[in-house]
PDB file of C-alpha atoms in Angstrom:
ATOM      1  CA  MET A   1      -0.054   0.024   0.054  1.00  0.00           C
ATOM      2  CA  ARG A   2       1.272   3.501  -0.815  1.00  0.00           C
ATOM      3  CA  ALA A   3       0.485   6.685   1.030  1.00  0.00           C
ATOM      4  CA  ASP A   4      -1.507   9.062  -1.223  1.00  0.00           C
ATOM      5  CA  TRP A   5       0.899  11.974  -0.731  1.00  0.00           C
ATOM      6  CA  THR A   6       3.944   9.995  -1.868  1.00  0.00           C
ATOM      7  CA  ALA A   7       2.362   9.530  -5.268  1.00  0.00           C
ATOM      8  CA  ARG A   8       0.568  12.781  -6.017  1.00  0.00           C
ATOM      9  CA  ASP A   9       2.438  16.037  -6.632  1.00  0.00           C
ATOM     10  CA  GLU A  10      -0.470  18.279  -5.668  1.00  0.00           C
ATOM     11  CA  VAL A  11      -0.663  16.588  -2.305  1.00  0.00           C
ATOM     12  CA  ARG A  12       3.091  16.995  -1.689  1.00  0.00           C
ATOM     13  CA  ALA A  13       2.680  20.789  -2.650  1.00  0.00           C
ATOM     14  CA  ILE A  14      -0.112  21.165  -0.004  1.00  0.00           C
ATOM     15  CA  LEU A  15       2.029  19.432   2.639  1.00  0.00           C
ATOM     16  CA  ARG A  16       5.062  21.691   1.796  1.00  0.00           C
ATOM     17  CA  ALA A  17       2.809  24.721   2.170  1.00  0.00           C
ATOM     18  CA  SER A  18       1.491  23.481   5.581  1.00  0.00           C
ATOM     19  CA  ILE A  19       5.009  22.819   6.766  1.00  0.00           C
ATOM     20  CA  LYS A  20       6.050  26.369   5.654  1.00  0.00           C
ATOM     21  CA  ARG A  21       3.084  27.941   7.470  1.00  0.00           C
ATOM     22  CA  LEU A  22       4.099  26.057  10.646  1.00  0.00           C
ATOM     23  CA  LEU A  23       7.720  27.217  10.363  1.00  0.00           C
ATOM     24  CA  VAL A  24       6.660  30.837   9.780  1.00  0.00           C
ATOM     25  CA  LYS A  25       4.132  30.654  12.674  1.00  0.00           C
ATOM     26  CA  ASN A  26       6.867  29.378  14.984  1.00  0.00           C
ATOM     27  CA  GLY A  27       9.498  31.968  14.006  1.00  0.00           C
ATOM     28  CA  TYR A  28      11.803  29.681  11.961  1.00  0.00           C
ATOM     29  CA  PRO A  29      14.428  31.667  10.007  1.00  0.00           C
ATOM     30  CA  PRO A  30      13.285  32.214   6.410  1.00  0.00           C
ATOM     31  CA  ASP A  31      16.659  31.381   4.950  1.00  0.00           C
ATOM     32  CA  LYS A  32      16.728  27.940   6.610  1.00  0.00           C
ATOM     33  CA  GLN A  33      13.058  27.010   5.699  1.00  0.00           C
ATOM     34  CA  PRO A  34      13.798  25.255   2.325  1.00  0.00           C
ATOM     35  CA  ASP A  35      16.208  22.844   4.069  1.00  0.00           C
ATOM     36  CA  ALA A  36      13.776  22.213   6.884  1.00  0.00           C
ATOM     37  CA  ILE A  37      10.898  21.583   4.529  1.00  0.00           C
ATOM     38  CA  ARG A  38      13.027  19.162   2.488  1.00  0.00           C
ATOM     39  CA  LEU A  39      14.091  17.399   5.722  1.00  0.00           C
ATOM     40  CA  VAL A  40      10.540  17.062   7.033  1.00  0.00           C
ATOM     41  CA  MET A  41       9.284  15.739   3.678  1.00  0.00           C
ATOM     42  CA  GLU A  42      12.125  13.108   3.724  1.00  0.00           C
ATOM     43  CA  GLN A  43      11.249  12.020   7.181  1.00  0.00           C
ATOM     44  CA  MET A  44       7.592  11.718   6.182  1.00  0.00           C
ATOM     45  CA  LYS A  45       8.546   9.627   3.207  1.00  0.00           C
ATOM     46  CA  THR A  46      10.750   7.333   5.337  1.00  0.00           C
ATOM     47  CA  MET A  47       7.999   6.951   7.956  1.00  0.00           C
ATOM     48  CA  ALA A  48       5.047   6.477   5.612  1.00  0.00           C
ATOM     49  CA  PRO A  49       5.434   2.692   5.110  1.00  0.00           C
ATOM     50  CA  ARG A  50       5.641   1.933   8.817  1.00  0.00           C
ATOM     51  CA  TYR A  51       2.625   4.347   9.518  1.00  0.00           C
ATOM     52  CA  THR A  52       0.627   2.583   6.793  1.00  0.00           C
ATOM     53  CA  GLU A  53       1.467  -0.826   8.343  1.00  0.00           C
ATOM     54  CA  ASP A  54       0.431   0.318  11.837  1.00  0.00           C
ATOM     55  CA  ARG A  55      -2.840   1.740  10.501  1.00  0.00           C
ATOM     56  CA  THR A  56      -3.558  -1.490   8.636  1.00  0.00           C
ATOM     57  CA  GLU A  57      -2.942  -3.581  11.796  1.00  0.00           C
ATOM     58  CA  ASP A  58      -5.196  -1.233  13.751  1.00  0.00           C
ATOM     59  CA  ARG A  59      -7.984  -1.604  11.232  1.00  0.00           C
ATOM     60  CA  TYR A  60      -7.517  -5.416  11.243  1.00  0.00           C
ATOM     61  CA  ALA A  61      -7.612  -5.556  15.009  1.00  0.00           C
ATOM     62  CA  ALA A  62     -10.715  -3.370  15.185  1.00  0.00           C
ATOM     63  CA  THR A  63     -12.655  -5.703  12.785  1.00  0.00           C
ATOM     64  CA  THR A  64     -11.599  -8.858  14.581  1.00  0.00           C
ATOM     65  CA  GLU A  65     -12.258  -7.757  18.199  1.00  0.00           C
ATOM     66  CA  LYS A  66     -15.521  -8.966  19.817  1.00  0.00           C
TER      67      LYS A  66
END
């Protein structure tokens, strides 16, 4: 299974904008924002498969519990 945002450019653009808003809101230096955004996107991509597995296991457990 693949996370939607890893496959769709428009979703990645929305995520980058959200990250930038959070950086600005929290006073992150403008000159360091591009690197921070890139780092967060890389971390999200790395964690996506594990998150998807965890969510699948949660859904399976919820349907099998009595």
